[in-house]
Short mmCIF file of C-alpha atoms in Angstrom, two decimals:
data_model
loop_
_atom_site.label_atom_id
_atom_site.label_comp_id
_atom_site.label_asym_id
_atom_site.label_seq_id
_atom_site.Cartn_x
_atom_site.Cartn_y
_atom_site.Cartn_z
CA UNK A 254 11.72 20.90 32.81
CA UNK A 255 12.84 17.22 33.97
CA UNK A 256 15.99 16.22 33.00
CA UNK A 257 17.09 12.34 33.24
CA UNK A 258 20.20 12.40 35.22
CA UNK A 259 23.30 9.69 34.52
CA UNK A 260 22.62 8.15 37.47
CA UNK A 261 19.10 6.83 36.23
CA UNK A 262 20.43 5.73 32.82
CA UNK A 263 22.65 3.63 34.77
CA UNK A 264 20.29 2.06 37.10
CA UNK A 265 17.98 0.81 34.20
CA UNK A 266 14.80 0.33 35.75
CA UNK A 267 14.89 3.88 38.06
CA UNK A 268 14.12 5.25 35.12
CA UNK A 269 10.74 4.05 34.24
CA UNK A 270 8.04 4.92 37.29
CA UNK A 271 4.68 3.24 37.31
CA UNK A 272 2.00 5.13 35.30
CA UNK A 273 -0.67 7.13 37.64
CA UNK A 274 -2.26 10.24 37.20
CA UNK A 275 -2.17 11.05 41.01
CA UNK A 276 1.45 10.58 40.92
CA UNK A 277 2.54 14.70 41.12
CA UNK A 278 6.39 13.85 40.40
CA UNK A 279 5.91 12.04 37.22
CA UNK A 280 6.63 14.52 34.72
CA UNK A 281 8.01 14.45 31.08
CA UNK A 282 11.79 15.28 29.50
CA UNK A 283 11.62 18.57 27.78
CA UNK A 284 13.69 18.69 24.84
CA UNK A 285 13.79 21.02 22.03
CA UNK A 286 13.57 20.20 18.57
CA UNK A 287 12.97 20.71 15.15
CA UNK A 288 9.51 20.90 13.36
CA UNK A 289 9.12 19.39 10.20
CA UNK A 290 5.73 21.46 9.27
CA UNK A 291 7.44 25.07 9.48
CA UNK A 292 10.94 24.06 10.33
CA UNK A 293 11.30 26.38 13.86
CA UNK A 294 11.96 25.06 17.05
CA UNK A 295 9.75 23.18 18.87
CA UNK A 296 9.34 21.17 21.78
CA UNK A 297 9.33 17.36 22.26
CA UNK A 298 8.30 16.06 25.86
CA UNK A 299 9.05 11.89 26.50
CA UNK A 300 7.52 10.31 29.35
CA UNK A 301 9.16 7.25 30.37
CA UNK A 302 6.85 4.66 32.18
CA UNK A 303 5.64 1.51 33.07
CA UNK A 304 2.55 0.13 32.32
CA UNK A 305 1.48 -2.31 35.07
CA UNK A 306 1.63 -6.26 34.51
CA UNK A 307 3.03 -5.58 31.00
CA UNK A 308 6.68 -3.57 30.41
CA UNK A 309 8.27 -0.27 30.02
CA UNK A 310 7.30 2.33 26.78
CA UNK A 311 8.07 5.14 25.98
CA UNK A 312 5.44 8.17 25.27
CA UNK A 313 6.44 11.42 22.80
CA UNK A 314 4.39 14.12 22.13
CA UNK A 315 5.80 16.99 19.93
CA UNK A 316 3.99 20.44 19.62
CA UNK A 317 5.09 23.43 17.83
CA UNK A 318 3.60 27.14 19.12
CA UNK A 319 5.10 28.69 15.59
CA UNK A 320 2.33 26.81 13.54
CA UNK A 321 0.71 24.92 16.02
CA UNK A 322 1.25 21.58 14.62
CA UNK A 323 1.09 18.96 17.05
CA UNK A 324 1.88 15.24 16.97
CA UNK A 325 2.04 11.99 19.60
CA UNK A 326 3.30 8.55 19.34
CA UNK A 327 4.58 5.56 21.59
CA UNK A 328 7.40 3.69 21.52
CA UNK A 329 8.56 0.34 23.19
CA UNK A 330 11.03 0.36 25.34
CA UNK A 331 11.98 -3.04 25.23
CA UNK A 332 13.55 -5.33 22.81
CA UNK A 333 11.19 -7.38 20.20
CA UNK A 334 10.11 -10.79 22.11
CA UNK A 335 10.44 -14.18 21.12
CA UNK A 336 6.99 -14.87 20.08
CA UNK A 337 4.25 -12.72 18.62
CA UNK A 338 0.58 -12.19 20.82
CA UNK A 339 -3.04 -11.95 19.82
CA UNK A 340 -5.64 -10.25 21.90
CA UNK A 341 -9.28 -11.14 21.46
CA UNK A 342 -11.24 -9.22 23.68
CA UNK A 343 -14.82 -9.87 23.50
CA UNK A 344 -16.79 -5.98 24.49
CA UNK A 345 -19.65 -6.73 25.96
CA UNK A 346 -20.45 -3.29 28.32
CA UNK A 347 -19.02 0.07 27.66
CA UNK A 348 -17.03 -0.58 30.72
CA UNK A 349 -14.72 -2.63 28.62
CA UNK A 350 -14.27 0.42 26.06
CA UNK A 351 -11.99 1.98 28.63
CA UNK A 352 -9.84 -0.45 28.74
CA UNK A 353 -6.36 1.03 28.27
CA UNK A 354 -4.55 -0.30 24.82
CA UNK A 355 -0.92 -0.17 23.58
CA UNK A 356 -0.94 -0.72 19.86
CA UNK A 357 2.53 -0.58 18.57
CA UNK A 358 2.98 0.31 14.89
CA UNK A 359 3.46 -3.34 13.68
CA UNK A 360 0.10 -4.74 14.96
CA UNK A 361 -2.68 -5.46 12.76
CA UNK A 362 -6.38 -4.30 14.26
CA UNK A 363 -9.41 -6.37 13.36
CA UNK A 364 -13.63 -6.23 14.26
CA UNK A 365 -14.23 -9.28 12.64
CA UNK A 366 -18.39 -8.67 13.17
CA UNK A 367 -17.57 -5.54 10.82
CA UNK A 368 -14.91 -7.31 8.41
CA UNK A 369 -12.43 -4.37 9.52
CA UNK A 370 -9.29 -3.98 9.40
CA UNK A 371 -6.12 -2.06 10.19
CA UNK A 372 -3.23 -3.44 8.68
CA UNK A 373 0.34 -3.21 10.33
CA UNK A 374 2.54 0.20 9.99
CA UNK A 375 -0.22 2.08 8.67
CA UNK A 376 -0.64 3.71 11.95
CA UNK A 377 1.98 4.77 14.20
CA UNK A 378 2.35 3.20 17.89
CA UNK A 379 -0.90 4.58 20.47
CA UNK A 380 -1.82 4.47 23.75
CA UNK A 381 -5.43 4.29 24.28
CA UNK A 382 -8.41 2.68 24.95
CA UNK A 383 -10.91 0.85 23.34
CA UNK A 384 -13.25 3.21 22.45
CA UNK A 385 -10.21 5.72 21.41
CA UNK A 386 -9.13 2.94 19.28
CA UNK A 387 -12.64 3.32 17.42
CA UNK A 388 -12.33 7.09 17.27
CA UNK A 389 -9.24 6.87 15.91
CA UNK A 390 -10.34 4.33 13.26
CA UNK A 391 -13.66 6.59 12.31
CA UNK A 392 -11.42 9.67 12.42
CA UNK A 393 -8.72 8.37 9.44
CA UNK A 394 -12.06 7.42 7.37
CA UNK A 395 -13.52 10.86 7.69
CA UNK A 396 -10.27 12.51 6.53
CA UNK A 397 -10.95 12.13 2.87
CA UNK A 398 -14.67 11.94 2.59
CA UNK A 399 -14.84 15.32 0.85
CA UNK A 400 -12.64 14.67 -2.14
CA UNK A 401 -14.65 11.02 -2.34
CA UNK A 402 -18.07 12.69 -2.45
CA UNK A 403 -16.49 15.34 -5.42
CA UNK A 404 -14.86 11.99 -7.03
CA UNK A 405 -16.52 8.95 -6.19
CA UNK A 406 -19.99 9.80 -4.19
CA UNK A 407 -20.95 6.07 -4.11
CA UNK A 408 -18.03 5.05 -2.47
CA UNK A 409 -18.02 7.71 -0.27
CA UNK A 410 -21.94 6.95 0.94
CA UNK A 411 -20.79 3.34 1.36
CA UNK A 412 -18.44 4.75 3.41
CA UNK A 413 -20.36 6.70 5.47
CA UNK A 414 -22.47 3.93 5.76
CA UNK A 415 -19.68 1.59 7.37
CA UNK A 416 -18.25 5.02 10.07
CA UNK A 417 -22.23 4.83 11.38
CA UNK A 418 -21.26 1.04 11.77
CA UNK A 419 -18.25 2.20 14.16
CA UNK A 420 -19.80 4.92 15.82
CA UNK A 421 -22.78 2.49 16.90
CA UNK A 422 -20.38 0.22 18.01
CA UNK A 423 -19.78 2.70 21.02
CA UNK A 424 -22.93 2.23 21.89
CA UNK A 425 -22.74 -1.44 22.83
CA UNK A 426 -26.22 -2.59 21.77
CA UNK A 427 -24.58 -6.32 20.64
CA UNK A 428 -20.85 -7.55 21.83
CA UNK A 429 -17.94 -7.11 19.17
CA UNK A 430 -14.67 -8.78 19.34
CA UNK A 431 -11.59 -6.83 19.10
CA UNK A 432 -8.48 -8.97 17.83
CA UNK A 433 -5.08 -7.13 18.07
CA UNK A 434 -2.38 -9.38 16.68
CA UNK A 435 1.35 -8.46 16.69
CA UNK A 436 4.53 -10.10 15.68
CA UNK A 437 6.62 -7.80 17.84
CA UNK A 438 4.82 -9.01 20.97
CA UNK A 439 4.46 -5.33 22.09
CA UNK A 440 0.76 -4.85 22.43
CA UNK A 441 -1.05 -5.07 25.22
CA UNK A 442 -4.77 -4.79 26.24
CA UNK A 443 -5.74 -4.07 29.85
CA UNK A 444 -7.18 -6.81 32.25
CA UNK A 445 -8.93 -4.78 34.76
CA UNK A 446 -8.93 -8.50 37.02
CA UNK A 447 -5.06 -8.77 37.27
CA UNK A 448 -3.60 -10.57 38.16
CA UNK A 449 -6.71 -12.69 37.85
CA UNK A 450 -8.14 -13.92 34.83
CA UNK A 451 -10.51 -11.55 32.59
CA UNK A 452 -12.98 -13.75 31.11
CA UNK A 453 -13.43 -11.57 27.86
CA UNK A 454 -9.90 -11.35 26.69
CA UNK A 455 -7.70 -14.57 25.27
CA UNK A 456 -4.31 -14.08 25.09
CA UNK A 457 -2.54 -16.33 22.49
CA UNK A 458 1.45 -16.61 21.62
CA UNK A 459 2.23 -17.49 18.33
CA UNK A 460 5.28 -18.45 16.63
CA UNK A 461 6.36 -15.48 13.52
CA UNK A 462 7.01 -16.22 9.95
CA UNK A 463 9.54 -15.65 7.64
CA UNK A 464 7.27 -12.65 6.07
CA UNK A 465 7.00 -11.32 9.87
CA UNK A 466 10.33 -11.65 11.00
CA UNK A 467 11.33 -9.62 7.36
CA UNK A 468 8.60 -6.83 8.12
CA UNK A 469 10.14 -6.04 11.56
CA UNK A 470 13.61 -5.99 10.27
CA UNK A 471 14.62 -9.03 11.74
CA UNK A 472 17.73 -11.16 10.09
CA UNK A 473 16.63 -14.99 9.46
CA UNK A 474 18.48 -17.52 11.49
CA UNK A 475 20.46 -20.62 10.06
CA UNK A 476 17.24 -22.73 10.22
CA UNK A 477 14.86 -20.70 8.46
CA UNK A 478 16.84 -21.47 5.45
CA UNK A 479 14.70 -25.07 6.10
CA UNK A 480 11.73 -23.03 5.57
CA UNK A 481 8.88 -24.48 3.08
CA UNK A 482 9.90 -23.20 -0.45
CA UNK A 483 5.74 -21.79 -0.36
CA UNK A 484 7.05 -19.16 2.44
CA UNK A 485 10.19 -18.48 0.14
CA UNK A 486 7.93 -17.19 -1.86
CA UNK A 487 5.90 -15.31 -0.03
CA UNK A 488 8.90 -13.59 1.20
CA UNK A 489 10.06 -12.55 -2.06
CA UNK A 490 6.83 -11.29 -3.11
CA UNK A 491 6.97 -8.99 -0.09
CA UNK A 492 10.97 -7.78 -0.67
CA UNK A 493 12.38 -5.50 -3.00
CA UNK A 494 15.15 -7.14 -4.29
CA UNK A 495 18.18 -4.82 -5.63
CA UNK A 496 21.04 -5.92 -8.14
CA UNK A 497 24.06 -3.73 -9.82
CA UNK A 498 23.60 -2.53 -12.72
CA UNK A 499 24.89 0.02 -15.23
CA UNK A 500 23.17 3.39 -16.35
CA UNK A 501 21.95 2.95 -19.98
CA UNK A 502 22.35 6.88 -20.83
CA UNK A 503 26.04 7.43 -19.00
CA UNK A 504 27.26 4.06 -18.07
CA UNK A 505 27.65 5.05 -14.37
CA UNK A 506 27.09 2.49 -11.80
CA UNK A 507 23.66 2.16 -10.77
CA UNK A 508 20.94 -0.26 -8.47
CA UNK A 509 18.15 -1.55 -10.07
CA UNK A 510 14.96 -2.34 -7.65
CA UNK A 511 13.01 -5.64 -8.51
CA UNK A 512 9.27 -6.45 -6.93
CA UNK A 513 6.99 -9.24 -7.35
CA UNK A 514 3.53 -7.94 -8.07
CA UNK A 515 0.07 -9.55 -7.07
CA UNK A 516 -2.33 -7.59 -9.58
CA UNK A 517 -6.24 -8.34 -8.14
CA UNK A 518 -8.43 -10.44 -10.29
CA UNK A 519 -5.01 -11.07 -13.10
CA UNK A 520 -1.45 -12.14 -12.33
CA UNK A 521 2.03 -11.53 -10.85
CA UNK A 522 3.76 -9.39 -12.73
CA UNK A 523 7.42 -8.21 -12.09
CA UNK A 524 8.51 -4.17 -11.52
CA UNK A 525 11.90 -3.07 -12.35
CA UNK A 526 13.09 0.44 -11.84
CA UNK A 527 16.59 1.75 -12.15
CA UNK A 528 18.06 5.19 -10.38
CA UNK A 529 21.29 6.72 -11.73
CA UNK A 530 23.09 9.09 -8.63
CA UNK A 531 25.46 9.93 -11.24
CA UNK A 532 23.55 11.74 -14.02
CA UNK A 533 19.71 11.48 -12.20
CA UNK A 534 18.55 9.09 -15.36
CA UNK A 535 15.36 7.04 -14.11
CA UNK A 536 13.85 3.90 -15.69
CA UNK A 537 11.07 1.82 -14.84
CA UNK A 538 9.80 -1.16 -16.57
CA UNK A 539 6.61 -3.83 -16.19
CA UNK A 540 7.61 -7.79 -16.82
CA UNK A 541 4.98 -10.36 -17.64
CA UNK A 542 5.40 -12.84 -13.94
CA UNK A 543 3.74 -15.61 -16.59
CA UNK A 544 4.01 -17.18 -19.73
CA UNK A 545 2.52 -16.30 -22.89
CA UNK A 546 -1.45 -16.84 -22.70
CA UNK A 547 -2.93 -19.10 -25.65
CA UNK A 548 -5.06 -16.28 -26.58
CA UNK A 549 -4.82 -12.66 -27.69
CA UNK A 550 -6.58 -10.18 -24.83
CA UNK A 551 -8.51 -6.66 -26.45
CA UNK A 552 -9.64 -4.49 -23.67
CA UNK A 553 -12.00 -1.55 -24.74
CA UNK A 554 -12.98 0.71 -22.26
CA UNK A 555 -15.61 3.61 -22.52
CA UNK A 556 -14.12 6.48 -20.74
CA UNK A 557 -17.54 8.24 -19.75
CA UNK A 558 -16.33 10.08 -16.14
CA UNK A 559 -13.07 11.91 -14.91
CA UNK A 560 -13.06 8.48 -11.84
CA UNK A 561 -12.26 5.88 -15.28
CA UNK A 562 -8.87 7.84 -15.06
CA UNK A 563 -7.58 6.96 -11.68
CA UNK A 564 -8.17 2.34 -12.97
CA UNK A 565 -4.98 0.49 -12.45
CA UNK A 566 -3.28 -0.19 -15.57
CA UNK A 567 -0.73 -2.51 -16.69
CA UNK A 568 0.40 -2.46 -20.53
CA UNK A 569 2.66 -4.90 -21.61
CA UNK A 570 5.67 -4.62 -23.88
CA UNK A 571 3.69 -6.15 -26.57
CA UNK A 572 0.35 -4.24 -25.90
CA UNK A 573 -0.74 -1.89 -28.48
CA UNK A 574 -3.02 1.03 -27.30
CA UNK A 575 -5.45 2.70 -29.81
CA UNK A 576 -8.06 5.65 -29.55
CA UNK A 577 -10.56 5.31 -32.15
CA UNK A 578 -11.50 8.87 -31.77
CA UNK A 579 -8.78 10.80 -32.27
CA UNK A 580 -7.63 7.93 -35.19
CA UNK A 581 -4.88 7.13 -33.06
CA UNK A 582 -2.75 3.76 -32.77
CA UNK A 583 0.44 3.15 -30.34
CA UNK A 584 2.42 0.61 -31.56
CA UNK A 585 3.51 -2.66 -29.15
CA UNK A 586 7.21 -1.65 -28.77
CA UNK A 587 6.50 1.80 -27.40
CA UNK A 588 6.41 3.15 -24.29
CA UNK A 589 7.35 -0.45 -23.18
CA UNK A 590 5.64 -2.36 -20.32
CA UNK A 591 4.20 -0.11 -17.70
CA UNK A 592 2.12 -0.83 -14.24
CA UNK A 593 -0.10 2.80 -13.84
CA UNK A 594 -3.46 4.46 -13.92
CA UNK A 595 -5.10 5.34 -16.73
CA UNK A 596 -4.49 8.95 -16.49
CA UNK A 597 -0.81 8.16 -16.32
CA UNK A 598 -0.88 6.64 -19.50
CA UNK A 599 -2.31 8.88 -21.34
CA UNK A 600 -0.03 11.68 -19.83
CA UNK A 601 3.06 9.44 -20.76
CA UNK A 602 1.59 9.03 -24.57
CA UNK A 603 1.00 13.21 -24.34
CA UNK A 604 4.90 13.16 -23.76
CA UNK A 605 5.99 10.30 -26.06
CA UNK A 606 3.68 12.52 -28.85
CA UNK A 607 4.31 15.70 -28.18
CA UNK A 608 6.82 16.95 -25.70
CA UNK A 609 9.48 14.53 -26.54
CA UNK A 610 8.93 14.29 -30.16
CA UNK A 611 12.82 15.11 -31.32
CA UNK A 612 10.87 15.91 -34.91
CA UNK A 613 8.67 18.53 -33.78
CA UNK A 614 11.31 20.62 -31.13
CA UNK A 615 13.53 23.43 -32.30
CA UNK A 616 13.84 24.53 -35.59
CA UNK A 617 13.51 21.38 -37.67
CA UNK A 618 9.89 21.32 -37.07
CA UNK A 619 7.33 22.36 -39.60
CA UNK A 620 4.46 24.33 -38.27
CA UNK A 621 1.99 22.44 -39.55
CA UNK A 622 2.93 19.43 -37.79
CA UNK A 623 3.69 21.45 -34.57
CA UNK A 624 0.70 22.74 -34.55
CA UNK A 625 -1.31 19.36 -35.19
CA UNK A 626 0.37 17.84 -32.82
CA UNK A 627 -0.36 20.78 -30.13
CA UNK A 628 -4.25 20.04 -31.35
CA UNK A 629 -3.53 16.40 -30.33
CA UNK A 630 -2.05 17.22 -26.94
CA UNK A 631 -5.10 19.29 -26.01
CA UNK A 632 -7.06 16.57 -27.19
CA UNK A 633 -5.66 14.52 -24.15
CA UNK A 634 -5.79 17.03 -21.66
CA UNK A 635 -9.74 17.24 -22.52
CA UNK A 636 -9.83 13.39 -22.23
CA UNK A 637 -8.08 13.34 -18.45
CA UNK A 638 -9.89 16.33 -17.57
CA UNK A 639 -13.17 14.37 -18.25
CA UNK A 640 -14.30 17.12 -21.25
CA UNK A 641 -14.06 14.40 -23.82
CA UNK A 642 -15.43 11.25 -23.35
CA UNK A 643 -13.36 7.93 -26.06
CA UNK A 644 -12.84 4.49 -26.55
CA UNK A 645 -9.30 3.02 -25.15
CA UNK A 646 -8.64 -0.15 -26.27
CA UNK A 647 -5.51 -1.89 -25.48
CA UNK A 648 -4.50 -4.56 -27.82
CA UNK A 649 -2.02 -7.34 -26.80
CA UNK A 650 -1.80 -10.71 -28.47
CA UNK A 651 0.20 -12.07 -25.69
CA UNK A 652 -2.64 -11.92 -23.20
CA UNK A 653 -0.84 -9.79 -20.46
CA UNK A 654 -2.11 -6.72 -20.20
CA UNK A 655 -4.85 -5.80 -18.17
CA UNK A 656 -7.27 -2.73 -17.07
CA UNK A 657 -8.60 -2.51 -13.73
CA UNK A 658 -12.34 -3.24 -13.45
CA UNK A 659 -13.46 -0.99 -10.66
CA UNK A 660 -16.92 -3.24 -10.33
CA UNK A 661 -15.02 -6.33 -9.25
CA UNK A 662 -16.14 -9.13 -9.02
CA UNK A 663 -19.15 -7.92 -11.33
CA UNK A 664 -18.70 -7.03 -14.86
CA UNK A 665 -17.85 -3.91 -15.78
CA UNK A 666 -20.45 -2.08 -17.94
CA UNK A 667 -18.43 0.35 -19.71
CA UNK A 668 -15.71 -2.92 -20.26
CA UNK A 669 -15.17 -5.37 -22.49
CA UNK A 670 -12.89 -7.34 -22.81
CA UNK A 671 -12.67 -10.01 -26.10
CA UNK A 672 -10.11 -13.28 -26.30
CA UNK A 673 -8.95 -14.10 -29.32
CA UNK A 674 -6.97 -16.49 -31.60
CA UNK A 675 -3.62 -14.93 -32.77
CA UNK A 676 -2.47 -14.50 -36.39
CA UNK A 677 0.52 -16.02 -38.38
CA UNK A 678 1.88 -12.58 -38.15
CA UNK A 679 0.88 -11.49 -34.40
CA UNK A 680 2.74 -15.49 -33.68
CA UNK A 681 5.53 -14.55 -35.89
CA UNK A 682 5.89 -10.83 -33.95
CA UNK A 683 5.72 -12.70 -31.15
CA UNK A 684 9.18 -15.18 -32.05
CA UNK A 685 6.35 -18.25 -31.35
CA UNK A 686 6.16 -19.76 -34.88
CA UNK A 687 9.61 -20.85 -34.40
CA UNK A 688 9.61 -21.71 -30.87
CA UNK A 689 9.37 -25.82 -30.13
CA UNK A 690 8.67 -27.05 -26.87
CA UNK A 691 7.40 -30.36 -27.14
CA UNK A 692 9.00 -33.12 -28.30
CA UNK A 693 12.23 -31.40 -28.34
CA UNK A 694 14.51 -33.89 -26.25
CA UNK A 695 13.03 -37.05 -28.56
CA UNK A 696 14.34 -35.06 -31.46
CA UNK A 697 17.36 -33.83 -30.49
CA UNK A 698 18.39 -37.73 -29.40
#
């Protein structure tokens, strides 16, 4: 076992030896450690190195002989730089898919030939090369091709489709480009011609944005409060903003989470949840991001196959939802606004209904109802279990609810969605009929 001794530590650069594999006295720092699979003791070995022409990282690799769970990462070892990079490196032999590559968690991978891409922290730090880059890439698409094929076989065979795409890629029959860009500035991609110039890699420095510098955990300086109101924006939309608040079941102190939504193919819509440490009460709520729409919105969807229940869903506080079927009708002030799936819906009405129904629990409920209502919560279980197939139409006159429609941008064949004009009473509802909002400064002068 190789320990790092105080005298290293202090001379900084000691520390970090040249990486070779016929260098016999490079070996890693044993330490032990806990797992977090079976929770024994295991052992984590860091390997502290350089990586010629570009800086020091740092390599772990954790492996536990109780259950034999195993894991590897790599770390920078130096601080983030002042500029992002951007590797294009054009592959035009399969000698260039050995070229060795440090991807650190906060770089975004693209094969623009392909229309791929990785996006940033959704893969930790690797050192690799090119082509382990692409087996890594086919290998986190394969992982959940068996529940696709059971729930969604045609994505799953267009998915299989696009890993032969990769795996021919290896090949090399035509020349890809492979684009690594980073904020941190902590990537690298060999040049097997340093320190000369490799004529199929660009290297470009870029200057972060706001959004960047807020996704590494970086704190804005005194200028970027001159930044274009556009990437205020953008920044917000990519925060979680968090305000005091008060618990509305004990009146404890509490923090209530805020985040700007960009729903596909609708609008912006607003999510506010609030956590309670005091008595474990949880909220969440859904917030129109627009104005009222001029016209009413009815979605009806037929729910013909257990995939309609994983759509994205967004009711509004002023949606109603109603199941033809089971002569059912949820009012617009129940439930309240909500961003879910489908399935999630109907479990929360299930609850609403049933569960939570003060009239039906203990012993002021008559057995008759009990029991109808029991009828009606089976009912839904058939529905998300995909035994009964129903209309779902949500209702709101305000215009701002929406159901996701999976065929996007086609139409949807088991959706339809109808705009309408809204009623005196659905206006009235609504606090519109007594609203003015033009001509109001003429009038008040």
């Amino acid at each position: 076992m190789s320990v790092i001794s105080e005298e290293q530590v202090r001379g900084g650069s000691s520390v970090f030896t040249d990486i070779s594999a016929d260098d016999e006295n490079l070996q890693p720092t044993e330490l032990e450690s806990l797992c977090m699979n079976c929770f024994q003791n295991g052992t984590t070995r860091l390997l502290l190195t350089r990586i010629p022409f570009f800086k020091e990282i740092i390599l772990s690799s954790f492996s536990c002989a109780a259950c034999g769970w195993a894991n590897t990462e790599i770390q920078s070892a130096g601080q983030i730089q002042e500029q992002g990079v951007c590797y294009t490196l054009r592959v035009r032999s399969k000698q260039d898919l050995n070229r060795e590559v440090v991807k650190a968690d906060s770089a975004t991978t693209r094969i623009p030939e392909l229309d791929f891409e990785i996006p940033p922290f959704t893969q930790k730090g690797s050192l690799s090369t090119v082509e382990g880059l692409l087996d890594r890439a086919v290998s986190g698409l394969e992982q959940e091709q068996p529940v696709r094929r059971a729930a969604e076989p045609e994505l799953a065979q267009k998915i299989d489709q696009f890993i032969l795409k990769l795996k021919k890629l290896k090949d090399v029959e035509q020349e890809f480009s492979l684009v690594i860009e980073d904020p941190s500035g902590n990537s690298f991609v060999e040049n097997p011609s340093a320190p000369h110039r490799d004529e199929a890699l660009a290297v470009t420095r870029f200057k972060r944005t706001v959004q960047q510098d807020v996704q590494l955990g970086i704190r804005a300086d005194e200028d970027q409060d001159e930044e274009p109101a556009g990437d205020d924006l953008e920044t917000m939309r990519n925060e979680v903003l968090v305000f005091n608040t008060n618990c509305p079941e004990c009146g404890a102190p509490a923090s209530t989470n805020m985040k700007l939504v960009n729903i596909p193919h609708f609008k912006e819509v607003i999510i506010m949840a609030t956590n309670c440490d005091g008595c474990g009460h949880r909220t969440n709520e859904v917030k129109s991001g627009g104005a009222t729409e001029e016209l009413g919105t009815r979605i009806s969807l037929h729910v013909t196959d257990p995939s309609d229940m994983t759509r994205d869903l967004l009711k509004s506080e002023t949606c109603s939802v109603i199941i033809p079927e089971l002569e059912f009708e949820l009012g617009m002030a129940a439930l309240g606004g909500k961003f879910t799936t489908l399935e999630g819906l109907l479990k929360d009405i299930k609850d609403l209904i049933v569960v939570k129904n003060p009239f039906v629990c203990g012993d002021s409920g008559a057995e008759d109802r009990v029991q109808k209502l029991a009828q009606f919560g089976e009912k839904i279980d058939k529905i998300v279990a995909g035994e009964l197939k129903i209309h779902l139409i949500l209702d709101d006159p305000a215009g701002n609810s929406y159901l996701q429609n999976v065929y996007a941008p086609d139409e949807d064949p088991e959706m339809v969605v109808e705009k309408y004009s809204r009623t005196f009473e659905q206006n009235e509802d609504l606090g519109l009929n007594d609203m003015k909002t033009e001509g109001y400064q003429e009038e008040k002068s």
